[in-house]
Short mmCIF file of C-alpha atoms in Angstrom, two decimals:
data_model
loop_
_atom_site.label_atom_id
_atom_site.label_comp_id
_atom_site.label_asym_id
_atom_site.label_seq_id
_atom_site.Cartn_x
_atom_site.Cartn_y
_atom_site.Cartn_z
CA MET A 1 39.87 243.26 -45.91
CA ALA A 2 41.01 240.22 -44.11
CA LYS A 3 37.93 240.36 -41.74
CA GLN A 4 35.74 240.88 -44.61
CA LEU A 5 36.98 237.95 -46.47
CA TYR A 6 36.57 235.59 -43.50
CA ASP A 7 32.79 236.86 -43.08
CA TYR A 8 32.35 236.23 -46.92
CA TRP A 9 33.61 232.70 -46.81
CA PHE A 10 32.69 231.40 -43.27
CA VAL A 11 29.65 233.44 -42.16
CA GLN A 12 27.88 234.23 -45.40
CA PHE A 13 29.32 230.99 -46.85
CA ASP A 14 30.09 232.57 -50.28
CA PHE A 15 33.42 230.92 -50.67
CA PRO A 16 34.32 230.16 -54.30
CA ASN A 17 32.75 226.87 -55.49
CA GLU A 18 34.30 224.58 -58.27
CA ASN A 19 33.40 227.33 -60.77
CA GLY A 20 34.74 230.14 -58.96
CA ARG A 21 31.29 231.47 -58.07
CA PRO A 22 29.88 232.45 -54.54
CA TYR A 23 28.86 229.13 -53.04
CA LYS A 24 25.51 229.74 -51.20
CA SER A 25 24.50 232.69 -53.51
CA SER A 26 24.82 230.31 -56.51
CA GLY A 27 22.61 227.72 -55.08
CA GLY A 28 25.09 225.57 -53.24
CA ALA A 29 23.61 222.76 -51.06
CA MET A 30 22.98 223.82 -47.49
CA VAL A 31 21.99 221.49 -44.64
CA TRP A 32 20.77 222.15 -41.09
CA ASN A 33 23.23 221.57 -38.32
CA GLU A 34 21.59 220.82 -35.02
CA LYS A 35 24.32 221.54 -32.80
CA LEU A 36 25.14 225.01 -34.53
CA LYS A 37 21.54 225.63 -34.86
CA ARG A 38 22.18 227.07 -38.43
CA GLU A 39 22.48 225.85 -41.89
CA ILE A 40 25.98 225.15 -43.04
CA PRO A 41 27.37 223.92 -46.55
CA LYS A 42 26.40 220.24 -47.18
CA GLU A 43 30.09 218.94 -46.99
CA TRP A 44 31.03 220.87 -43.85
CA ASP A 45 30.46 219.90 -40.06
CA ASN A 46 30.91 221.21 -36.66
CA CYS A 47 33.76 220.82 -34.18
CA THR A 48 34.93 222.30 -30.99
CA LEU A 49 37.90 224.46 -30.60
CA GLU A 50 39.83 221.47 -29.29
CA TYR A 51 39.96 220.00 -32.73
CA TYR A 52 42.12 222.79 -34.05
CA LEU A 53 44.60 223.58 -31.12
CA ILE A 54 46.16 222.63 -27.93
CA ILE A 55 45.98 225.33 -25.17
CA LYS A 56 49.29 226.04 -23.23
CA ASN A 57 49.79 227.94 -20.02
CA GLY A 58 52.00 230.90 -19.96
CA ARG A 59 54.73 231.41 -17.45
CA ASP A 60 56.34 234.24 -15.36
CA HIS A 61 58.78 236.54 -17.24
CA LYS A 62 60.47 238.44 -14.32
CA HIS A 63 63.61 236.30 -14.44
CA LEU A 64 64.29 236.97 -18.02
CA GLY A 65 66.67 239.65 -19.40
CA ASN A 66 65.86 242.38 -21.81
CA GLY A 67 65.93 241.22 -25.50
CA ILE A 68 63.91 241.16 -28.81
CA TYR A 69 61.10 238.79 -28.09
CA PRO A 70 57.61 240.38 -27.02
CA VAL A 71 56.01 239.36 -23.84
CA TYR A 72 52.25 239.21 -24.09
CA GLY A 73 49.67 239.44 -21.13
CA SER A 74 46.06 239.70 -21.23
CA GLY A 75 46.38 243.49 -21.76
CA GLY A 76 48.87 243.17 -24.67
CA GLU A 77 52.61 243.42 -24.99
CA ILE A 78 54.36 244.11 -21.69
CA ARG A 79 57.99 244.21 -22.53
CA LYS A 80 60.58 242.35 -24.60
CA VAL A 81 62.81 239.63 -23.31
CA ASP A 82 66.00 237.51 -24.38
CA SER A 83 64.21 234.15 -24.59
CA PHE A 84 60.77 232.97 -26.04
CA ILE A 85 58.12 230.32 -24.98
CA TYR A 86 56.97 229.43 -28.40
CA SER A 87 57.58 230.37 -32.04
CA GLY A 88 55.14 230.11 -34.67
CA GLU A 89 51.38 230.68 -35.49
CA SER A 90 49.51 230.89 -32.24
CA ILE A 91 46.16 232.14 -30.84
CA LEU A 92 46.62 233.88 -27.59
CA MET A 93 43.56 233.78 -25.18
CA PRO A 94 43.49 235.61 -21.66
CA ARG A 95 43.14 233.35 -18.76
CA LYS A 96 42.66 236.40 -16.26
CA GLY A 97 41.81 240.04 -16.86
CA SER A 98 40.77 241.36 -20.38
CA LEU A 99 39.04 238.02 -21.63
CA ASN A 100 38.06 239.39 -24.82
CA ASN A 101 41.56 240.44 -25.99
CA ILE A 102 42.20 237.53 -28.40
CA MET A 103 45.38 237.89 -30.38
CA TYR A 104 47.03 236.21 -33.23
CA VAL A 105 50.91 235.90 -33.24
CA ASN A 106 53.07 234.35 -35.89
CA ASP A 107 56.63 234.87 -34.38
CA ALA A 108 58.79 234.00 -31.49
CA PHE A 109 57.18 235.18 -28.19
CA TRP A 110 56.68 234.89 -24.42
CA SER A 111 53.33 234.68 -22.71
CA VAL A 112 52.80 235.33 -19.16
CA ASP A 113 50.64 233.28 -16.67
CA THR A 114 47.53 235.49 -17.15
CA MET A 115 47.48 234.52 -21.00
CA PHE A 116 47.06 231.12 -22.68
CA TYR A 117 48.90 230.51 -25.90
CA SER A 118 48.14 227.71 -28.27
CA GLU A 119 49.66 225.35 -30.75
CA MET A 120 47.85 224.44 -33.94
CA LYS A 121 46.78 220.63 -34.40
CA GLN A 122 45.53 221.18 -37.89
CA PRO A 123 47.36 222.90 -40.96
CA HIS A 124 46.10 226.39 -42.33
CA CYS A 125 43.71 226.79 -39.51
CA ALA A 126 45.34 229.63 -37.24
CA LYS A 127 43.74 232.57 -38.99
CA TYR A 128 40.41 231.06 -39.44
CA VAL A 129 40.20 230.15 -35.66
CA PHE A 130 41.41 233.64 -34.75
CA TYR A 131 38.42 235.18 -36.60
CA SER A 132 36.18 232.59 -35.49
CA ILE A 133 36.59 233.30 -31.75
CA LYS A 134 37.61 236.89 -31.94
CA ASP A 135 34.17 238.46 -31.58
CA ILE A 136 32.91 236.05 -29.07
CA ASP A 137 31.90 237.86 -25.72
CA PHE A 138 34.12 235.65 -23.35
CA THR A 139 32.92 237.63 -20.29
CA ARG A 140 29.76 235.51 -20.31
CA TRP A 141 31.86 232.57 -19.12
CA ASP A 142 33.76 234.47 -16.62
CA SER A 143 34.51 231.82 -13.92
CA GLY A 144 36.25 234.22 -11.41
CA THR A 145 34.90 235.65 -8.12
CA GLY A 146 37.16 238.58 -8.43
CA VAL A 147 39.40 239.10 -11.37
CA PRO A 148 37.64 237.96 -14.68
CA SER A 149 38.91 234.34 -15.33
CA MET A 150 38.68 231.74 -18.03
CA THR A 151 39.48 227.95 -18.10
CA SER A 152 40.93 225.89 -20.89
CA SER A 153 38.01 223.35 -20.73
CA THR A 154 35.53 226.16 -21.23
CA LEU A 155 37.65 227.28 -24.37
CA TYR A 156 38.06 223.92 -25.53
CA SER A 157 34.24 223.33 -25.54
CA ILE A 158 33.33 226.41 -27.88
CA LEU A 159 31.46 225.12 -31.03
CA LEU A 160 32.76 226.12 -34.43
CA VAL A 161 31.90 225.45 -38.04
CA LYS A 162 34.27 222.99 -39.59
CA PRO A 163 35.04 223.71 -43.13
CA ASP A 164 36.53 221.26 -45.53
CA ALA A 165 40.58 221.11 -45.49
CA ASP A 166 40.74 222.65 -49.20
CA SER A 167 38.76 225.80 -48.15
CA LEU A 168 40.99 226.29 -45.11
CA ALA A 169 44.04 225.91 -47.27
CA LYS A 170 42.80 228.38 -49.95
CA PHE A 171 41.71 230.87 -47.22
CA ASP A 172 45.06 230.75 -45.56
CA GLU A 173 46.82 231.15 -48.95
CA ILE A 174 44.91 234.34 -49.82
CA ILE A 175 44.78 236.11 -46.41
CA THR A 176 48.43 235.34 -45.52
CA PRO A 177 49.86 238.29 -47.70
CA LEU A 178 47.17 240.56 -45.97
CA PHE A 179 48.62 239.48 -42.57
CA LEU A 180 52.28 240.21 -43.77
CA MET A 181 51.27 243.58 -44.88
CA ILE A 182 49.70 244.26 -41.46
CA LYS A 183 52.95 243.18 -39.62
CA LYS A 184 55.03 245.34 -42.00
CA ASN A 185 52.87 248.31 -41.31
CA GLU A 186 53.23 247.81 -37.49
CA MET A 187 56.95 247.48 -37.83
CA GLN A 188 57.01 250.91 -39.74
CA ILE A 189 54.79 252.57 -37.11
CA VAL A 190 57.10 251.53 -34.42
CA GLU A 191 60.21 252.87 -36.49
CA LEU A 192 58.44 256.14 -37.28
CA THR A 193 57.23 256.71 -33.86
CA LYS A 194 60.79 256.36 -32.58
CA GLN A 195 61.98 258.76 -35.19
CA ARG A 196 59.17 261.26 -34.23
CA ASP A 197 60.16 261.03 -30.56
CA ASP A 198 63.72 261.42 -31.16
CA LEU A 199 63.30 264.36 -33.68
CA LEU A 200 60.55 266.42 -31.97
CA PRO A 201 62.61 267.71 -28.84
CA LEU A 202 65.24 268.81 -31.23
CA LEU A 203 62.90 270.63 -33.46
CA MET A 204 61.37 272.19 -30.33
CA ASN A 205 64.43 273.46 -28.88
CA GLY A 206 66.00 274.67 -32.17
CA GLN A 207 68.79 272.06 -32.36
CA ALA A 208 67.16 270.85 -35.90
CA SER A 209 65.01 272.27 -38.49
CA VAL A 210 62.92 271.09 -41.33
CA ASN A 211 64.81 270.67 -44.60
CA TYR A 212 63.74 273.62 -46.94
CA HIS A 213 63.33 271.34 -49.98
CA LEU A 214 61.21 268.89 -48.01
CA ALA A 215 59.00 271.72 -46.56
CA HIS A 216 58.75 273.07 -50.12
CA SER A 217 57.83 269.81 -51.50
CA LEU A 218 55.19 269.19 -48.86
CA ALA A 219 53.64 272.61 -49.35
CA THR A 220 53.42 272.12 -53.19
CA PHE A 221 51.80 268.54 -52.78
CA SER A 222 49.29 270.04 -50.45
CA ILE A 223 48.53 272.89 -52.92
CA LEU A 224 48.09 270.63 -55.97
CA TYR A 225 45.69 268.25 -54.17
CA ARG A 226 43.61 271.02 -52.75
CA HIS A 227 42.99 272.08 -56.49
CA LYS A 228 42.41 268.62 -57.80
CA PRO A 229 39.58 266.93 -55.97
CA LYS A 230 38.49 265.21 -59.15
CA ASP A 231 41.83 263.36 -59.51
CA ILE A 232 41.58 262.23 -55.75
CA GLU A 233 38.01 260.95 -56.50
CA ASN A 234 39.20 259.24 -59.67
CA GLU A 235 42.05 257.54 -57.69
CA LYS A 236 39.65 256.44 -54.86
CA ASN A 237 37.22 254.94 -57.32
CA SER A 238 40.16 253.04 -59.13
CA TYR A 239 41.31 251.62 -55.83
CA THR A 240 37.87 250.56 -54.98
CA HIS A 241 37.45 248.70 -58.09
CA ARG A 242 40.91 246.91 -57.85
CA CYS A 243 40.45 245.90 -54.21
CA GLY A 244 36.97 244.59 -54.94
CA TRP A 245 35.29 246.71 -52.25
CA ASN A 246 31.61 247.83 -53.08
CA GLY A 247 31.09 250.00 -50.04
CA ASN A 248 29.55 247.35 -47.92
CA HIS A 249 31.78 244.07 -48.12
CA PHE A 250 34.87 242.65 -49.97
CA ILE A 251 33.85 241.18 -53.39
CA GLN A 252 35.91 238.47 -55.12
CA ARG A 253 36.81 239.45 -58.62
CA ALA A 254 37.90 237.22 -61.54
CA ALA A 255 41.45 237.60 -62.69
#
């Protein structure tokens, strides 16, 4: 949903106009931008990535003790340590290795020397920047002779659409709850995975068993829903209507 909303606003340019209608589809003024080689909303402009952020170099983590702060490399999270290099919204961009593994972080973290991290220079821009560069194929700018490599100057020069400040603020306000939900789900996955890994050996060797009432409830739930496909279809249609998904893209609905 978050990605669909980004596409709707900043690729299709159907962000809500002053009347709450889709801008481009409702006849909003568009102008040709020579640098971007495309039409953009009349009041918008172009800029480079450097306008939005400052790129910082990561550092070695081997001297750090174990702790609660994630360490990110170009392949993802490596370990957790007792110190952090930065805290807040940041876009992480690989310097070496998996160049297309762009990450958004909004927490305290450590970044290794194969991973750039960034500090935002403009308000409400981090999620917009994340989606703007996430699908870029960075391997075409590989400057390495062995391991794939990226330079900060190359990243800084990436051309982006520059929306007006109000649109960025509204987008950030709407999309932030979705990111919080993603983070909550990821935390639950970690906790449930740990519980599974702890309980599975006990179940396998007979030291623990599934509670009778829980097993009975799950069996009853399964039987009920096997015999009520119409209820499932109705609930699916209800959810589809509430979230504004038409089968192809996210739709903004009036309150």
